Amino acid sequence: PWTGGPVMVAILGLLFWVVFRVGQRLEMPLVELTDRLGAALAEKLPPETLLGTLAGGALTGIAGGVAIVLPYLLPFLIGLAILEDSGYLPRMAYILDNLMHRIGLHGKSVLPLILGYGCSVPAIMSARILPSLRDRRITAFLASFVPCSARTIVIFGLVAAYLGPWWALGIYLFNLLIVVTLGNFLARTMEGASPGLILEIPELQLPQIKTLAAKTWLTLKEFITIAWPLLVLSSVVLGLLEWANAASFINALLAPLTVFFLGLPVAVGMTLVFGILRKELTLVMLVQALGTTHLSAVMTEGQMLTFTLFVVFYVPCVATVAVMAKELGWRDTAVISAFSVVLALVVGVAGRFGYALFF
């Protein structure tokens, strides 16, 4: 009773610290390498030509996956697999059961929410384990706001890398506060009550390296075969839009949101559009849209914080929306998506003016 909570916090803190440190060590040399490749390509194929635009966009997408996404995604997936295979995730559900009931949810809701830190799709699908429709709806709703591994890439690659790890941890804690507040509100307004928790607790065991490798590869394979091609294709499309001067038109349409409300560079608009496909795209597209991997040269720390807060909360990716529609129906999905945009805007504006006021 006395040590379970502190040990859980320590374990999650250690996971956070390891992911940040490993990602930081891997990212810096990889970014330098991709910068050199980009400069060499620009000498042979000038970026103002169509061929140069296509080649540069493809290289940006490939480099974004190698230098920005993988350094943080790989250690995060390994850490999550260790927690799962060691038998610790059900223990976390047990430890947090009382807290979940205080906000009107079932202790089993912890499992889908924790899975949400890996990917929102299996998190929403795993809400099926809950005994009541009310709990399934609330849990699926909350799981869509948990920072998945793709959003984690943005948090680590932007906030942790430029503002420091404590700022990134602050975003996670703030997100947790929002999720708890939303859960409490929904539990009070929706009819019904959560039943007690009956949960099988497996024995603690050392994870097998072969199993960890297979599980990590299974998730990583999805990124390599689905997300990475999208990164490359989107980079090429964005390059073509810029070459045809169409990107500026789309950015101008989104300027009231990006510039007026959020105080971000006007070029950020297109990145948010592509981010609906995959959240990793927002960071990779940000690099391409601003024309540099050294984002601190073109964005202030306040802008990085505001951008990250908005990305963490706004519309889930297309795959998540599709699964949500299957599990909850299109009506609930439309309400959740619309609410996420409003919430992201409120949080982003608050982050913008809060940072300017206190820092």
mmCIF file of C-alpha atoms in Angstrom:
data_model
loop_
_atom_site.group_PDB
_atom_site.id
_atom_site.type_symbol
_atom_site.label_atom_id
_atom_site.label_comp_id
_atom_site.label_asym_id
_atom_site.label_seq_id
_atom_site.Cartn_x
_atom_site.Cartn_y
_atom_site.Cartn_z
ATOM 1 C CA PRO A 1 0.000 0.000 0.000
ATOM 2 C CA TRP A 2 2.829 2.404 0.763
ATOM 3 C CA THR A 3 5.449 1.443 -1.799
ATOM 4 C CA GLY A 4 3.333 0.504 -4.854
ATOM 5 C CA GLY A 5 2.620 4.081 -5.970
ATOM 6 C CA PRO A 6 6.164 5.470 -5.518
ATOM 7 C CA VAL A 7 7.682 2.419 -7.247
ATOM 8 C CA MET A 8 5.286 2.874 -10.181
ATOM 9 C CA VAL A 9 6.204 6.566 -10.486
ATOM 10 C CA ALA A 10 9.904 5.661 -10.324
ATOM 11 C CA ILE A 11 9.529 3.018 -13.055
ATOM 12 C CA LEU A 12 7.652 5.377 -15.369
ATOM 13 C CA GLY A 13 10.147 8.158 -14.626
ATOM 14 C CA LEU A 14 13.029 5.819 -15.482
ATOM 15 C CA LEU A 15 11.333 4.872 -18.759
ATOM 16 C CA PHE A 16 10.892 8.561 -19.606
ATOM 17 C CA TRP A 17 14.537 9.365 -18.772
ATOM 18 C CA VAL A 18 15.964 6.420 -20.769
ATOM 19 C CA VAL A 19 13.866 7.223 -23.850
ATOM 20 C CA PHE A 20 14.981 10.861 -23.736
ATOM 21 C CA ARG A 21 18.665 10.110 -23.216
ATOM 22 C CA VAL A 22 18.887 7.359 -25.830
ATOM 23 C CA GLY A 23 16.920 9.402 -28.347
ATOM 24 C CA GLN A 24 19.047 12.485 -27.750
ATOM 25 C CA ARG A 25 22.300 10.557 -28.189
ATOM 26 C CA LEU A 26 21.103 8.988 -31.430
ATOM 27 C CA GLU A 27 19.414 12.058 -32.888
ATOM 28 C CA MET A 28 22.322 14.519 -32.966
ATOM 29 C CA PRO A 29 24.779 12.511 -35.137
ATOM 30 C CA LEU A 30 21.953 11.347 -37.407
ATOM 31 C CA VAL A 31 20.740 14.917 -37.965
ATOM 32 C CA GLU A 32 24.294 16.001 -38.850
ATOM 33 C CA LEU A 33 24.580 13.107 -41.300
ATOM 34 C CA THR A 34 21.269 13.898 -43.011
ATOM 35 C CA ASP A 35 22.183 17.600 -43.188
ATOM 36 C CA ARG A 36 25.351 16.681 -45.096
ATOM 37 C CA LEU A 37 23.392 14.410 -47.435
ATOM 38 C CA GLY A 38 20.862 17.188 -48.057
ATOM 39 C CA ALA A 39 23.598 19.698 -48.852
ATOM 40 C CA ALA A 40 25.289 17.261 -51.248
ATOM 41 C CA LEU A 41 21.972 16.580 -53.000
ATOM 42 C CA ALA A 42 21.229 20.298 -53.349
ATOM 43 C CA GLU A 43 24.559 20.823 -55.144
ATOM 44 C CA LYS A 44 23.759 18.169 -57.757
ATOM 45 C CA LEU A 45 19.997 18.849 -58.020
ATOM 46 C CA PRO A 46 19.102 22.487 -57.258
ATOM 47 C CA PRO A 47 15.957 22.615 -55.061
ATOM 48 C CA GLU A 48 14.285 25.201 -57.313
ATOM 49 C CA THR A 49 13.990 22.615 -60.119
ATOM 50 C CA LEU A 50 11.188 20.054 -60.244
ATOM 51 C CA LEU A 51 13.574 17.093 -60.082
ATOM 52 C CA GLY A 52 15.435 18.705 -57.205
ATOM 53 C CA THR A 53 12.133 19.297 -55.402
ATOM 54 C CA LEU A 54 11.091 15.661 -55.775
ATOM 55 C CA ALA A 55 14.481 14.317 -54.689
ATOM 56 C CA GLY A 56 14.745 16.771 -51.782
ATOM 57 C CA GLY A 57 11.251 15.910 -50.548
ATOM 58 C CA ALA A 58 11.974 12.190 -50.665
ATOM 59 C CA LEU A 59 15.265 12.666 -48.805
ATOM 60 C CA THR A 60 13.533 14.789 -46.149
ATOM 61 C CA GLY A 61 10.963 12.057 -45.561
ATOM 62 C CA ILE A 62 13.612 9.341 -45.320
ATOM 63 C CA ALA A 63 15.853 11.480 -43.122
ATOM 64 C CA GLY A 64 12.920 12.436 -40.887
ATOM 65 C CA GLY A 65 12.191 8.795 -40.185
ATOM 66 C CA VAL A 66 15.843 7.956 -39.525
ATOM 67 C CA ALA A 67 16.975 11.014 -37.576
ATOM 68 C CA ILE A 68 13.842 12.315 -35.852
ATOM 69 C CA VAL A 69 11.357 9.469 -35.380
ATOM 70 C CA LEU A 70 13.347 6.257 -34.842
ATOM 71 C CA PRO A 71 15.755 7.574 -32.139
ATOM 72 C CA TYR A 72 12.802 8.088 -29.779
ATOM 73 C CA LEU A 73 10.337 5.506 -31.095
ATOM 74 C CA LEU A 74 12.631 2.473 -30.780
ATOM 75 C CA PRO A 75 13.583 2.845 -27.068
ATOM 76 C CA PHE A 76 9.983 3.747 -26.215
ATOM 77 C CA LEU A 77 8.608 0.585 -27.837
ATOM 78 C CA ILE A 78 11.247 -1.568 -26.123
ATOM 79 C CA GLY A 79 10.411 -0.024 -22.742
ATOM 80 C CA LEU A 80 6.677 -0.546 -23.212
ATOM 81 C CA ALA A 81 7.252 -4.172 -24.251
ATOM 82 C CA ILE A 82 9.365 -4.762 -21.111
ATOM 83 C CA LEU A 83 6.587 -3.412 -18.862
ATOM 84 C CA GLU A 84 4.043 -5.629 -20.605
ATOM 85 C CA ASP A 85 6.065 -8.861 -20.734
ATOM 86 C CA SER A 86 7.308 -8.529 -17.162
ATOM 87 C CA GLY A 87 3.718 -8.606 -15.907
ATOM 88 C CA TYR A 88 3.848 -5.063 -14.516
ATOM 89 C CA LEU A 89 1.035 -3.478 -16.564
ATOM 90 C CA PRO A 90 -1.754 -5.370 -14.711
ATOM 91 C CA ARG A 91 -0.146 -4.264 -11.450
ATOM 92 C CA MET A 92 -0.353 -0.670 -12.605
ATOM 93 C CA ALA A 93 -4.058 -1.211 -13.253
ATOM 94 C CA TYR A 94 -4.477 -2.546 -9.711
ATOM 95 C CA ILE A 95 -2.514 0.335 -8.157
ATOM 96 C CA LEU A 96 -4.568 2.905 -10.054
ATOM 97 C CA ASP A 97 -7.939 1.212 -9.512
ATOM 98 C CA ASN A 98 -8.951 3.468 -6.612
ATOM 99 C CA LEU A 99 -7.959 6.570 -8.567
ATOM 100 C CA MET A 100 -9.968 5.432 -11.574
ATOM 101 C CA HIS A 101 -13.056 4.834 -9.433
ATOM 102 C CA ARG A 102 -12.714 8.317 -7.959
ATOM 103 C CA ILE A 103 -13.166 9.734 -11.432
ATOM 104 C CA GLY A 104 -16.015 7.300 -12.092
ATOM 105 C CA LEU A 105 -14.233 4.676 -14.198
ATOM 106 C CA HIS A 106 -13.346 1.004 -13.933
ATOM 107 C CA GLY A 107 -9.838 -0.034 -12.871
ATOM 108 C CA LYS A 108 -9.513 -1.980 -16.122
ATOM 109 C CA SER A 109 -9.710 1.358 -17.940
ATOM 110 C CA VAL A 110 -6.065 1.809 -17.005
ATOM 111 C CA LEU A 111 -4.975 -0.882 -19.473
ATOM 112 C CA PRO A 112 -6.423 0.781 -22.610
ATOM 113 C CA LEU A 113 -5.120 4.167 -21.446
ATOM 114 C CA ILE A 114 -1.612 2.781 -20.923
ATOM 115 C CA LEU A 115 -1.763 1.067 -24.312
ATOM 116 C CA GLY A 116 -2.635 4.501 -25.699
ATOM 117 C CA TYR A 117 0.918 5.623 -24.991
ATOM 118 C CA GLY A 118 1.982 3.096 -27.610
ATOM 119 C CA CYS A 119 -0.805 3.532 -30.166
ATOM 120 C CA SER A 120 -4.350 4.874 -29.962
ATOM 121 C CA VAL A 121 -5.744 2.196 -32.305
ATOM 122 C CA PRO A 122 -5.210 -0.881 -30.055
ATOM 123 C CA ALA A 123 -6.022 1.277 -27.024
ATOM 124 C CA ILE A 124 -9.505 2.068 -28.316
ATOM 125 C CA MET A 125 -10.047 -1.508 -29.473
ATOM 126 C CA SER A 126 -8.986 -2.882 -26.064
ATOM 127 C CA ALA A 127 -11.788 -0.907 -24.406
ATOM 128 C CA ARG A 128 -13.902 -3.945 -25.341
ATOM 129 C CA ILE A 129 -12.637 -5.644 -22.164
ATOM 130 C CA LEU A 130 -14.744 -3.261 -20.068
ATOM 131 C CA PRO A 131 -18.056 -4.698 -18.861
ATOM 132 C CA SER A 132 -20.354 -1.736 -19.622
ATOM 133 C CA LEU A 133 -21.040 0.344 -22.724
ATOM 134 C CA ARG A 134 -20.764 3.501 -20.608
ATOM 135 C CA ASP A 135 -17.196 2.663 -19.530
ATOM 136 C CA ARG A 136 -16.226 1.623 -23.050
ATOM 137 C CA ARG A 137 -17.396 4.959 -24.481
ATOM 138 C CA ILE A 138 -15.666 7.036 -21.812
ATOM 139 C CA THR A 139 -12.422 5.036 -22.016
ATOM 140 C CA ALA A 140 -12.277 5.179 -25.818
ATOM 141 C CA PHE A 141 -12.907 8.926 -25.639
ATOM 142 C CA LEU A 142 -10.071 9.438 -23.149
ATOM 143 C CA ALA A 143 -7.687 7.072 -24.988
ATOM 144 C CA SER A 144 -7.863 9.323 -28.058
ATOM 145 C CA PHE A 145 -6.274 12.129 -26.004
ATOM 146 C CA VAL A 146 -3.415 10.063 -24.555
ATOM 147 C CA PRO A 147 -0.106 10.921 -26.296
ATOM 148 C CA CYS A 148 0.622 7.919 -28.527
ATOM 149 C CA SER A 149 4.141 7.050 -29.687
ATOM 150 C CA ALA A 150 3.692 9.341 -32.714
ATOM 151 C CA ARG A 151 2.791 12.297 -30.493
ATOM 152 C CA THR A 152 5.629 11.249 -28.195
ATOM 153 C CA ILE A 153 8.000 11.790 -31.129
ATOM 154 C CA VAL A 154 6.836 15.405 -31.344
ATOM 155 C CA ILE A 155 7.147 15.905 -27.565
ATOM 156 C CA PHE A 156 10.647 14.440 -27.395
ATOM 157 C CA GLY A 157 11.913 15.674 -30.749
ATOM 158 C CA LEU A 158 10.784 19.259 -30.187
ATOM 159 C CA VAL A 159 10.129 20.121 -26.538
ATOM 160 C CA ALA A 160 12.559 17.746 -24.814
ATOM 161 C CA ALA A 161 15.290 18.397 -27.382
ATOM 162 C CA TYR A 162 15.070 22.218 -27.288
ATOM 163 C CA LEU A 163 13.393 23.165 -23.994
ATOM 164 C CA GLY A 164 14.613 20.274 -21.856
ATOM 165 C CA PRO A 165 13.218 16.975 -20.484
ATOM 166 C CA TRP A 166 11.375 18.639 -17.586
ATOM 167 C CA TRP A 167 9.251 20.607 -20.034
ATOM 168 C CA ALA A 168 8.376 17.364 -21.844
ATOM 169 C CA LEU A 169 7.475 15.701 -18.546
ATOM 170 C CA GLY A 170 5.319 18.723 -17.764
ATOM 171 C CA ILE A 171 3.362 18.176 -20.982
ATOM 172 C CA TYR A 172 2.687 14.559 -20.008
ATOM 173 C CA LEU A 173 1.532 15.588 -16.534
ATOM 174 C CA PHE A 174 -0.645 18.359 -17.968
ATOM 175 C CA ASN A 175 -2.134 15.892 -20.458
ATOM 176 C CA LEU A 176 -2.835 13.488 -17.591
ATOM 177 C CA LEU A 177 -4.587 16.278 -15.692
ATOM 178 C CA ILE A 178 -6.777 17.026 -18.725
ATOM 179 C CA VAL A 179 -7.612 13.329 -19.212
ATOM 180 C CA VAL A 180 -8.549 12.924 -15.529
ATOM 181 C CA THR A 181 -10.680 16.076 -15.608
ATOM 182 C CA LEU A 182 -12.489 14.950 -18.764
ATOM 183 C CA GLY A 183 -13.005 11.479 -17.317
ATOM 184 C CA ASN A 184 -14.459 12.910 -14.123
ATOM 185 C CA PHE A 185 -16.815 15.174 -16.084
ATOM 186 C CA LEU A 186 -18.006 12.388 -18.396
ATOM 187 C CA ALA A 187 -18.461 9.938 -15.530
ATOM 188 C CA ARG A 188 -20.633 12.435 -13.667
ATOM 189 C CA THR A 189 -22.761 13.354 -16.671
ATOM 190 C CA MET A 190 -23.303 9.871 -18.150
ATOM 191 C CA GLU A 191 -25.749 7.500 -16.501
ATOM 192 C CA GLY A 192 -24.530 4.367 -14.742
ATOM 193 C CA ALA A 193 -21.710 3.368 -12.403
ATOM 194 C CA SER A 194 -18.553 1.287 -12.779
ATOM 195 C CA PRO A 195 -18.502 -2.181 -11.179
ATOM 196 C CA GLY A 196 -15.671 -3.431 -8.994
ATOM 197 C CA LEU A 197 -12.373 -4.713 -10.374
ATOM 198 C CA ILE A 198 -11.621 -8.391 -10.828
ATOM 199 C CA LEU A 199 -8.211 -8.724 -12.447
ATOM 200 C CA GLU A 200 -5.822 -11.630 -12.853
ATOM 201 C CA ILE A 201 -2.328 -10.637 -11.738
ATOM 202 C CA PRO A 202 0.379 -12.669 -13.519
ATOM 203 C CA GLU A 203 3.652 -13.521 -11.854
ATOM 204 C CA LEU A 204 6.507 -11.085 -12.306
ATOM 205 C CA GLN A 205 9.091 -12.492 -14.684
ATOM 206 C CA LEU A 206 12.114 -11.467 -16.670
ATOM 207 C CA PRO A 207 11.076 -10.740 -20.264
ATOM 208 C CA GLN A 208 12.634 -12.969 -22.903
ATOM 209 C CA ILE A 209 14.828 -11.069 -25.329
ATOM 210 C CA LYS A 210 13.441 -13.017 -28.292
ATOM 211 C CA THR A 211 9.866 -12.089 -27.345
ATOM 212 C CA LEU A 212 10.799 -8.445 -26.740
ATOM 213 C CA ALA A 213 12.515 -8.259 -30.105
ATOM 214 C CA ALA A 214 9.529 -9.831 -31.885
ATOM 215 C CA LYS A 215 7.012 -7.542 -30.167
ATOM 216 C CA THR A 216 9.099 -4.416 -30.809
ATOM 217 C CA TRP A 217 9.616 -5.388 -34.442
ATOM 218 C CA LEU A 218 5.884 -6.006 -34.900
ATOM 219 C CA THR A 219 5.119 -2.405 -33.926
ATOM 220 C CA LEU A 220 8.186 -0.999 -35.652
ATOM 221 C CA LYS A 221 7.269 -2.871 -38.812
ATOM 222 C CA GLU A 222 3.979 -0.943 -38.917
ATOM 223 C CA PHE A 223 5.924 2.318 -38.858
ATOM 224 C CA ILE A 224 8.371 1.143 -41.526
ATOM 225 C CA THR A 225 5.746 -0.258 -43.892
ATOM 226 C CA ILE A 226 2.891 2.234 -43.339
ATOM 227 C CA ALA A 227 4.032 5.420 -41.635
ATOM 228 C CA TRP A 228 7.444 5.812 -43.265
ATOM 229 C CA PRO A 229 6.162 5.618 -46.850
ATOM 230 C CA LEU A 230 3.574 8.218 -45.819
ATOM 231 C CA LEU A 231 6.398 10.392 -44.495
ATOM 232 C CA VAL A 232 8.251 10.186 -47.797
ATOM 233 C CA LEU A 233 5.138 10.645 -49.942
ATOM 234 C CA SER A 234 3.912 13.581 -47.847
ATOM 235 C CA SER A 235 7.324 15.230 -48.023
ATOM 236 C CA VAL A 236 7.270 14.916 -51.797
ATOM 237 C CA VAL A 237 3.709 16.283 -51.989
ATOM 238 C CA LEU A 238 4.599 19.196 -49.724
ATOM 239 C CA GLY A 239 7.639 19.920 -51.886
ATOM 240 C CA LEU A 240 5.477 19.910 -55.022
ATOM 241 C CA LEU A 241 2.958 22.234 -53.364
ATOM 242 C CA GLU A 242 5.752 24.629 -52.434
ATOM 243 C CA TRP A 243 7.252 24.389 -55.933
ATOM 244 C CA ALA A 244 3.831 25.178 -57.452
ATOM 245 C CA ASN A 245 3.250 27.978 -54.894
ATOM 246 C CA ALA A 246 0.105 26.154 -53.657
ATOM 247 C CA ALA A 247 1.394 25.626 -50.127
ATOM 248 C CA SER A 248 1.337 29.365 -49.500
ATOM 249 C CA PHE A 249 -2.375 29.445 -50.416
ATOM 250 C CA ILE A 250 -3.234 26.653 -47.955
ATOM 251 C CA ASN A 251 -1.067 28.247 -45.269
ATOM 252 C CA ALA A 252 -2.872 31.548 -45.837
ATOM 253 C CA LEU A 253 -6.243 29.831 -45.317
ATOM 254 C CA LEU A 254 -5.028 28.421 -42.008
ATOM 255 C CA ALA A 255 -3.264 31.644 -40.944
ATOM 256 C CA PRO A 256 -6.116 32.760 -38.620
ATOM 257 C CA LEU A 257 -5.538 29.578 -36.623
ATOM 258 C CA THR A 258 -1.763 29.264 -36.813
ATOM 259 C CA VAL A 259 -0.689 32.912 -36.757
ATOM 260 C CA PHE A 260 -3.477 34.845 -35.058
ATOM 261 C CA PHE A 261 -4.492 32.392 -32.328
ATOM 262 C CA LEU A 262 -1.357 30.270 -31.840
ATOM 263 C CA GLY A 263 1.324 32.788 -32.839
ATOM 264 C CA LEU A 264 3.176 30.270 -35.029
ATOM 265 C CA PRO A 265 4.996 30.802 -38.348
ATOM 266 C CA VAL A 266 2.566 30.857 -41.266
ATOM 267 C CA ALA A 267 4.321 27.857 -42.889
ATOM 268 C CA VAL A 268 3.164 25.631 -40.019
ATOM 269 C CA GLY A 269 -0.364 25.333 -41.456
ATOM 270 C CA MET A 270 0.469 22.573 -43.936
ATOM 271 C CA THR A 271 2.173 20.477 -41.248
ATOM 272 C CA LEU A 272 -1.060 20.302 -39.257
ATOM 273 C CA VAL A 273 -2.943 19.129 -42.344
ATOM 274 C CA PHE A 274 -0.489 16.289 -42.974
ATOM 275 C CA GLY A 275 -0.488 15.473 -39.253
ATOM 276 C CA ILE A 276 -4.014 14.118 -39.555
ATOM 277 C CA LEU A 277 -2.558 11.228 -41.597
ATOM 278 C CA ARG A 278 0.121 10.388 -39.018
ATOM 279 C CA LYS A 279 1.238 12.501 -36.064
ATOM 280 C CA GLU A 280 4.922 11.859 -36.851
ATOM 281 C CA LEU A 281 4.347 13.812 -40.047
ATOM 282 C CA THR A 282 3.855 17.073 -38.157
ATOM 283 C CA LEU A 283 7.462 17.108 -36.973
ATOM 284 C CA VAL A 284 8.978 15.904 -40.243
ATOM 285 C CA MET A 285 6.820 18.325 -42.242
ATOM 286 C CA LEU A 286 7.793 21.103 -39.826
ATOM 287 C CA VAL A 287 11.451 20.549 -40.708
ATOM 288 C CA GLN A 288 10.670 20.675 -44.425
ATOM 289 C CA ALA A 289 8.245 23.609 -44.204
ATOM 290 C CA LEU A 290 10.724 25.747 -42.250
ATOM 291 C CA GLY A 291 13.690 24.575 -44.330
ATOM 292 C CA THR A 292 16.005 23.467 -41.515
ATOM 293 C CA THR A 293 16.556 20.729 -38.950
ATOM 294 C CA HIS A 294 17.777 23.354 -36.498
ATOM 295 C CA LEU A 295 14.329 24.534 -35.514
ATOM 296 C CA SER A 296 15.558 26.791 -32.708
ATOM 297 C CA ALA A 297 16.874 29.142 -35.406
ATOM 298 C CA VAL A 298 13.389 29.771 -36.835
ATOM 299 C CA MET A 299 11.062 29.142 -33.867
ATOM 300 C CA THR A 300 11.100 30.514 -30.342
ATOM 301 C CA GLU A 301 10.804 28.195 -27.353
ATOM 302 C CA GLY A 302 7.289 29.506 -26.758
ATOM 303 C CA GLN A 303 6.288 28.637 -30.315
ATOM 304 C CA MET A 304 7.706 25.116 -29.962
ATOM 305 C CA LEU A 305 5.714 24.625 -26.766
ATOM 306 C CA THR A 306 2.508 25.979 -28.330
ATOM 307 C CA PHE A 307 2.909 23.835 -31.455
ATOM 308 C CA THR A 308 3.489 20.689 -29.390
ATOM 309 C CA LEU A 309 0.506 21.321 -27.114
ATOM 310 C CA PHE A 310 -1.761 21.764 -30.125
ATOM 311 C CA VAL A 311 -0.461 18.593 -31.829
ATOM 312 C CA VAL A 312 -0.873 16.530 -28.645
ATOM 313 C CA PHE A 313 -4.581 17.360 -28.349
ATOM 314 C CA TYR A 314 -5.961 17.972 -31.838
ATOM 315 C CA VAL A 315 -7.709 15.473 -34.160
ATOM 316 C CA PRO A 316 -6.370 11.896 -33.858
ATOM 317 C CA CYS A 317 -4.793 10.284 -36.913
ATOM 318 C CA VAL A 318 -6.924 8.783 -39.679
ATOM 319 C CA ALA A 319 -6.431 5.200 -38.442
ATOM 320 C CA THR A 320 -7.635 6.164 -34.961
ATOM 321 C CA VAL A 321 -10.677 7.966 -36.361
ATOM 322 C CA ALA A 322 -11.576 4.879 -38.428
ATOM 323 C CA VAL A 323 -11.314 2.524 -35.433
ATOM 324 C CA MET A 324 -13.234 4.956 -33.256
ATOM 325 C CA ALA A 325 -16.030 5.076 -35.835
ATOM 326 C CA LYS A 326 -16.184 1.281 -35.853
ATOM 327 C CA GLU A 327 -16.273 1.027 -32.052
ATOM 328 C CA LEU A 328 -18.403 4.069 -31.162
ATOM 329 C CA GLY A 329 -20.159 5.084 -34.385
ATOM 330 C CA TRP A 330 -19.642 8.116 -36.604
ATOM 331 C CA ARG A 331 -21.716 10.441 -34.440
ATOM 332 C CA ASP A 332 -19.542 10.002 -31.339
ATOM 333 C CA THR A 333 -16.420 10.098 -33.512
ATOM 334 C CA ALA A 334 -17.437 13.421 -35.068
ATOM 335 C CA VAL A 335 -18.160 14.891 -31.626
ATOM 336 C CA ILE A 336 -14.793 13.706 -30.261
ATOM 337 C CA SER A 337 -12.892 15.036 -33.289
ATOM 338 C CA ALA A 338 -14.599 18.436 -33.127
ATOM 339 C CA PHE A 339 -14.046 18.639 -29.379
ATOM 340 C CA SER A 340 -10.356 17.768 -29.817
ATOM 341 C CA VAL A 341 -9.846 20.737 -32.156
ATOM 342 C CA VAL A 342 -11.523 23.119 -29.692
ATOM 343 C CA LEU A 343 -9.566 21.684 -26.766
ATOM 344 C CA ALA A 344 -6.272 21.838 -28.689
ATOM 345 C CA LEU A 345 -6.950 25.477 -29.602
ATOM 346 C CA VAL A 346 -7.738 26.432 -25.996
ATOM 347 C CA VAL A 347 -4.681 24.581 -24.665
ATOM 348 C CA GLY A 348 -2.428 26.014 -27.403
ATOM 349 C CA VAL A 349 -3.540 29.604 -26.776
ATOM 350 C CA ALA A 350 -3.148 29.112 -23.018
ATOM 351 C CA GLY A 351 0.352 27.712 -23.561
ATOM 352 C CA ARG A 352 1.286 30.604 -25.828
ATOM 353 C CA PHE A 353 0.264 33.379 -23.443
ATOM 354 C CA GLY A 354 1.251 31.429 -20.336
ATOM 355 C CA TYR A 355 4.810 30.992 -21.564
ATOM 356 C CA ALA A 356 5.032 34.642 -22.617
ATOM 357 C CA LEU A 357 3.716 35.781 -19.235
ATOM 358 C CA PHE A 358 5.934 33.679 -16.988
ATOM 359 C CA PHE A 359 9.061 33.083 -19.100
#
